[in-house]
Tab-separated table of C-alpha atoms in Angstrom:
chain	number	residue	atom	x	y	z
A	19	GLU	CA	-113.108	-7.823	25.151
A	20	PRO	CA	-110.901	-4.722	25.494
A	21	GLU	CA	-107.157	-5.286	25.628
A	22	VAL	CA	-104.075	-3.843	27.245
A	23	THR	CA	-101.326	-3.597	24.642
A	24	GLN	CA	-97.630	-3.851	25.422
A	25	THR	CA	-94.695	-3.130	23.148
A	26	PRO	CA	-92.247	-4.523	22.350
A	27	SER	CA	-93.001	-8.174	23.050
A	28	HIS	CA	-89.278	-8.874	23.438
A	29	GLN	CA	-86.448	-6.504	24.257
A	30	VAL	CA	-82.775	-7.269	24.546
A	31	THR	CA	-80.440	-4.753	26.104
A	32	GLN	CA	-76.925	-4.485	27.442
A	33	MET	CA	-76.311	-4.150	31.160
A	34	GLY	CA	-76.215	-0.506	32.188
A	35	GLN	CA	-78.429	0.666	29.351
A	36	GLU	CA	-81.755	2.413	29.836
A	37	VAL	CA	-84.922	0.723	28.631
A	38	ILE	CA	-88.469	1.953	28.308
A	39	LEU	CA	-91.306	-0.523	28.263
A	40	ARG	CA	-94.513	0.743	26.762
A	41	CYS	CA	-98.115	-0.015	27.521
A	42	VAL	CA	-101.412	1.222	26.179
A	43	PRO	CA	-104.039	0.629	28.870
A	44	ILE	CA	-107.726	0.320	28.142
A	45	SER	CA	-108.963	3.731	27.147
A	46	ASN	CA	-111.357	4.595	29.973
A	47	HIS	CA	-109.308	3.034	32.749
A	48	LEU	CA	-107.915	5.112	35.581
A	49	TYR	CA	-105.561	2.817	37.472
A	50	PHE	CA	-102.370	1.413	36.002
A	51	TYR	CA	-99.893	-1.158	37.212
A	52	TRP	CA	-96.650	-2.894	36.453
A	53	TYR	CA	-95.888	-6.430	37.530
A	54	ARG	CA	-92.957	-8.611	36.633
A	55	GLN	CA	-92.178	-12.306	36.545
A	56	ILE	CA	-88.627	-13.565	36.706
A	57	LEU	CA	-88.351	-16.943	35.005
A	58	GLY	CA	-89.563	-19.677	37.329
A	59	GLN	CA	-90.657	-17.254	40.026
A	60	LYS	CA	-93.863	-15.575	41.101
A	61	VAL	CA	-95.544	-12.683	39.387
A	62	GLU	CA	-94.556	-9.722	41.564
A	63	PHE	CA	-96.182	-6.340	41.998
A	64	LEU	CA	-93.971	-3.395	41.128
A	65	VAL	CA	-96.052	-0.243	41.161
A	66	SER	CA	-99.535	1.229	40.870
A	67	PHE	CA	-100.314	4.617	39.361
A	68	TYR	CA	-103.360	6.831	39.602
A	69	ASN	CA	-104.084	10.461	38.875
A	70	ASN	CA	-100.589	10.985	37.490
A	71	GLU	CA	-98.774	9.775	40.539
A	72	ILE	CA	-97.563	6.574	42.122
A	73	SER	CA	-100.129	5.265	44.589
A	74	GLU	CA	-98.144	2.282	45.811
A	75	LYS	CA	-94.810	0.643	45.066
A	76	SER	CA	-92.986	-2.448	46.186
A	77	GLU	CA	-89.469	-2.710	47.563
A	78	ILE	CA	-88.378	-3.895	44.122
A	79	PHE	CA	-89.302	-0.523	42.636
A	80	ASP	CA	-86.170	1.357	43.608
A	81	ASP	CA	-84.665	4.544	42.201
A	82	GLN	CA	-83.691	2.755	38.999
A	83	PHE	CA	-87.348	2.476	38.072
A	84	SER	CA	-89.791	5.171	37.091
A	85	VAL	CA	-93.240	5.295	35.538
A	86	GLU	CA	-94.904	7.912	33.456
A	87	ARG	CA	-98.102	8.596	31.617
A	88	PRO	CA	-96.686	10.934	28.980
A	89	ASP	CA	-99.955	11.422	27.136
A	90	GLY	CA	-103.553	10.300	27.368
A	91	SER	CA	-102.933	6.804	26.129
A	92	ASN	CA	-99.486	5.467	27.033
A	93	PHE	CA	-98.100	4.233	30.335
A	94	THR	CA	-94.379	3.567	30.463
A	95	LEU	CA	-91.909	1.844	32.749
A	96	LYS	CA	-88.327	3.078	32.564
A	97	ILE	CA	-85.364	1.232	33.963
A	98	ARG	CA	-82.523	3.701	34.141
A	99	SER	CA	-79.501	1.417	34.235
A	100	THR	CA	-80.424	-2.196	33.687
A	101	LYS	CA	-78.904	-5.017	35.670
A	102	LEU	CA	-78.764	-8.703	34.843
A	103	GLU	CA	-81.367	-9.398	37.527
A	104	ASP	CA	-83.845	-7.106	35.773
A	105	SER	CA	-84.315	-9.809	33.136
A	106	ALA	CA	-87.957	-10.804	33.442
A	107	MET	CA	-91.364	-10.672	31.827
A	108	TYR	CA	-92.952	-7.316	32.597
A	109	PHE	CA	-96.728	-7.096	32.651
A	110	CYS	CA	-98.746	-3.925	32.462
A	111	ALA	CA	-102.288	-3.912	33.834
A	112	SER	CA	-105.144	-1.463	34.121
A	113	SER	CA	-108.493	-1.235	35.854
A	114	GLY	CA	-111.461	1.079	35.708
A	115	ALA	CA	-112.865	2.403	38.938
A	116	GLY	CA	-109.907	1.272	40.970
A	117	ALA	CA	-111.738	-0.801	43.559
A	118	ALA	CA	-111.031	-3.844	41.440
A	119	LEU	CA	-110.684	-6.116	44.401
A	120	ALA	CA	-114.031	-5.535	46.031
A	121	THR	CA	-116.306	-5.048	43.071
A	122	ASN	CA	-116.956	-6.548	39.724
A	123	GLU	CA	-114.207	-4.451	38.222
A	124	LYS	CA	-111.504	-6.478	36.577
A	125	LEU	CA	-107.779	-6.047	36.384
A	126	PHE	CA	-106.804	-6.426	32.733
A	127	PHE	CA	-103.274	-7.572	31.954
A	128	GLY	CA	-101.271	-7.159	28.793
A	129	SER	CA	-99.358	-10.025	27.196
A	130	GLY	CA	-96.071	-8.803	28.611
A	131	THR	CA	-92.645	-7.635	27.456
A	132	GLN	CA	-89.844	-10.143	27.856
A	133	LEU	CA	-86.760	-8.153	28.853
A	134	SER	CA	-83.369	-9.801	28.516
A	135	VAL	CA	-80.363	-7.994	29.971
A	136	LEU	CA	-77.033	-9.268	28.676
B	29	ALA	CA	-98.046	-10.067	54.855
B	30	GLN	CA	-100.231	-12.227	52.702
B	31	SER	CA	-98.870	-15.122	50.653
B	32	VAL	CA	-100.093	-17.727	48.199
B	33	THR	CA	-98.904	-21.290	47.730
B	34	GLN	CA	-99.574	-23.397	44.690
B	35	PRO	CA	-98.094	-26.767	45.646
B	36	ASP	CA	-98.207	-28.314	42.181
B	37	ILE	CA	-95.718	-26.935	39.677
B	38	HIS	CA	-96.829	-29.240	36.850
B	39	ILE	CA	-100.007	-31.264	36.379
B	40	THR	CA	-100.868	-33.548	33.483
B	41	VAL	CA	-104.414	-34.726	32.844
B	42	SER	CA	-106.124	-36.537	29.998
B	43	GLU	CA	-108.634	-34.669	27.899
B	44	GLY	CA	-112.101	-35.207	29.344
B	45	ALA	CA	-110.799	-35.902	32.826
B	46	SER	CA	-111.624	-33.713	35.787
B	47	LEU	CA	-109.150	-31.155	37.086
B	48	GLU	CA	-108.382	-29.651	40.447
B	49	LEU	CA	-105.590	-27.102	40.930
B	50	ARG	CA	-104.667	-26.337	44.494
B	51	CYS	CA	-104.192	-22.929	46.055
B	52	ASN	CA	-103.580	-22.078	49.684
B	53	TYR	CA	-103.299	-18.582	51.039
B	54	SER	CA	-102.043	-17.010	54.195
B	55	TYR	CA	-103.824	-13.929	55.497
B	56	GLY	CA	-105.407	-13.029	58.830
B	57	ALA	CA	-108.770	-11.856	57.522
B	58	THR	CA	-110.952	-12.716	54.560
B	59	PRO	CA	-108.966	-12.138	51.426
B	60	TYR	CA	-109.999	-11.435	47.891
B	61	LEU	CA	-109.036	-14.441	45.781
B	62	PHE	CA	-108.411	-14.794	42.083
B	63	TRP	CA	-107.481	-17.334	39.466
B	64	TYR	CA	-105.741	-16.202	36.303
B	65	VAL	CA	-104.719	-18.203	33.259
B	66	GLN	CA	-101.814	-17.474	30.956
B	67	SER	CA	-101.621	-19.132	27.559
B	68	PRO	CA	-98.358	-18.928	25.606
B	69	GLY	CA	-97.846	-15.441	24.212
B	70	GLN	CA	-100.922	-14.151	25.983
B	71	GLY	CA	-101.507	-11.919	28.963
B	72	LEU	CA	-102.962	-12.979	32.270
B	73	GLN	CA	-106.689	-13.582	31.841
B	74	LEU	CA	-109.017	-13.542	34.826
B	75	LEU	CA	-110.915	-16.816	35.216
B	76	LEU	CA	-112.820	-15.957	38.366
B	77	LYS	CA	-112.662	-14.056	41.617
B	78	TYR	CA	-114.068	-14.304	45.111
B	79	PHE	CA	-114.667	-11.256	47.235
B	80	SER	CA	-117.790	-12.039	49.259
B	81	GLY	CA	-120.952	-14.098	49.347
B	82	ASP	CA	-121.294	-17.582	47.952
B	83	THR	CA	-118.099	-19.527	48.504
B	84	LEU	CA	-118.504	-21.453	45.263
B	85	VAL	CA	-117.584	-19.147	42.425
B	86	GLN	CA	-118.291	-19.787	38.769
B	87	GLY	CA	-115.907	-18.454	36.178
B	88	ILE	CA	-115.335	-18.427	32.469
B	89	LYS	CA	-114.501	-21.456	30.330
B	90	GLY	CA	-116.371	-23.819	32.661
B	91	PHE	CA	-114.095	-23.289	35.660
B	92	GLU	CA	-115.225	-22.956	39.244
B	93	ALA	CA	-113.451	-22.466	42.554
B	94	GLU	CA	-114.466	-22.932	46.151
B	95	PHE	CA	-113.315	-20.732	49.017
B	96	LYS	CA	-112.790	-22.782	52.161
B	97	ARG	CA	-111.905	-20.556	55.066
B	98	SER	CA	-111.189	-23.465	57.428
B	99	GLN	CA	-108.546	-24.790	55.023
B	100	SER	CA	-107.321	-21.421	53.755
B	101	SER	CA	-107.851	-22.771	50.276
B	102	PHE	CA	-109.285	-21.654	46.972
B	103	ASN	CA	-108.944	-24.634	44.656
B	104	LEU	CA	-109.810	-24.377	40.996
B	105	ARG	CA	-111.862	-27.126	39.385
B	106	LYS	CA	-113.186	-28.148	36.021
B	107	PRO	CA	-115.277	-31.292	35.489
B	108	SER	CA	-113.979	-32.070	31.995
B	109	VAL	CA	-110.746	-30.649	30.645
B	110	HIS	CA	-110.307	-29.670	27.008
B	111	TRP	CA	-106.981	-29.675	25.161
B	112	SER	CA	-107.249	-25.879	24.874
B	113	ASP	CA	-107.079	-25.604	28.675
B	114	ALA	CA	-103.344	-26.341	28.558
B	115	ALA	CA	-101.758	-23.212	30.036
B	116	GLU	CA	-100.269	-21.838	33.211
B	117	TYR	CA	-102.655	-21.069	36.044
B	118	PHE	CA	-102.006	-18.523	38.758
B	119	CYS	CA	-103.786	-18.078	42.049
B	120	ALA	CA	-103.618	-14.596	43.557
B	121	VAL	CA	-104.750	-12.840	46.701
B	122	GLY	CA	-105.614	-9.243	47.432
B	123	VAL	CA	-106.338	-7.774	50.821
B	124	THR	CA	-108.516	-5.080	52.340
B	125	GLY	CA	-106.682	-1.805	52.296
B	126	GLY	CA	-104.074	-3.231	49.962
B	127	GLY	CA	-105.155	-1.150	47.046
B	128	ASN	CA	-105.259	-3.190	43.905
B	129	LYS	CA	-102.014	-4.990	44.606
B	130	LEU	CA	-102.206	-8.700	44.022
B	131	THR	CA	-99.880	-11.304	45.467
B	132	PHE	CA	-99.459	-14.243	43.123
B	133	GLY	CA	-98.505	-17.857	43.571
B	134	THR	CA	-95.764	-19.452	41.519
B	135	GLY	CA	-98.232	-20.954	39.075
B	136	THR	CA	-99.224	-24.446	37.968
B	137	GLN	CA	-98.408	-25.555	34.442
B	138	LEU	CA	-101.238	-27.710	33.079
B	139	LYS	CA	-100.577	-30.191	30.310
B	140	VAL	CA	-103.485	-31.970	28.633
B	141	GLU	CA	-102.913	-35.334	27.002
B	142	LEU	CA	-105.105	-36.254	24.074
């Protein structure tokens, strides 16, 4: 089965530093997402991205966050100035035709990047 | 807004025993419902989904789930658990017009005793 790849698997950073989390979605997919899971809490939606722009974002996704598809294969999440509360597992996901909820399309998740902000 | 409750944080079953993981959702209309599994070091893998039709849904790895509108539930079942089923299980809901955004429950950690 095709895979979404995320790098690095673990990242440690100092508070106030910028981090970039990288994802390689499945090659023919069109819709891209970031979710995060703070330890012991729910997996939360952050943002969805289609046609080189954000299609939806949650209230968590404030001005400190940005996403980019810099080339034809990568999808990145940047946190401009990390805070302690940004420590979480960040999951990238992708889907094909976009209507993943109402069809047999699937949302494929990567294995996540564990971000620790010290 | 929609929400998902998974009342059991941890469940332990013996290998070969049957399994039922509970999921309740809150949403005014018919939701789209999902079960995902996360093994250590792995991503979230889709087990099954319900979006219309037959309320009993078959998934991968021998799992099934039943949508019960009257109970707002979508419980996951497996008749005979294998040690490799030990993982964390997440129920999620999506809604009409909600794009592809999923709302997840807090997860149930399954331990399998040999």
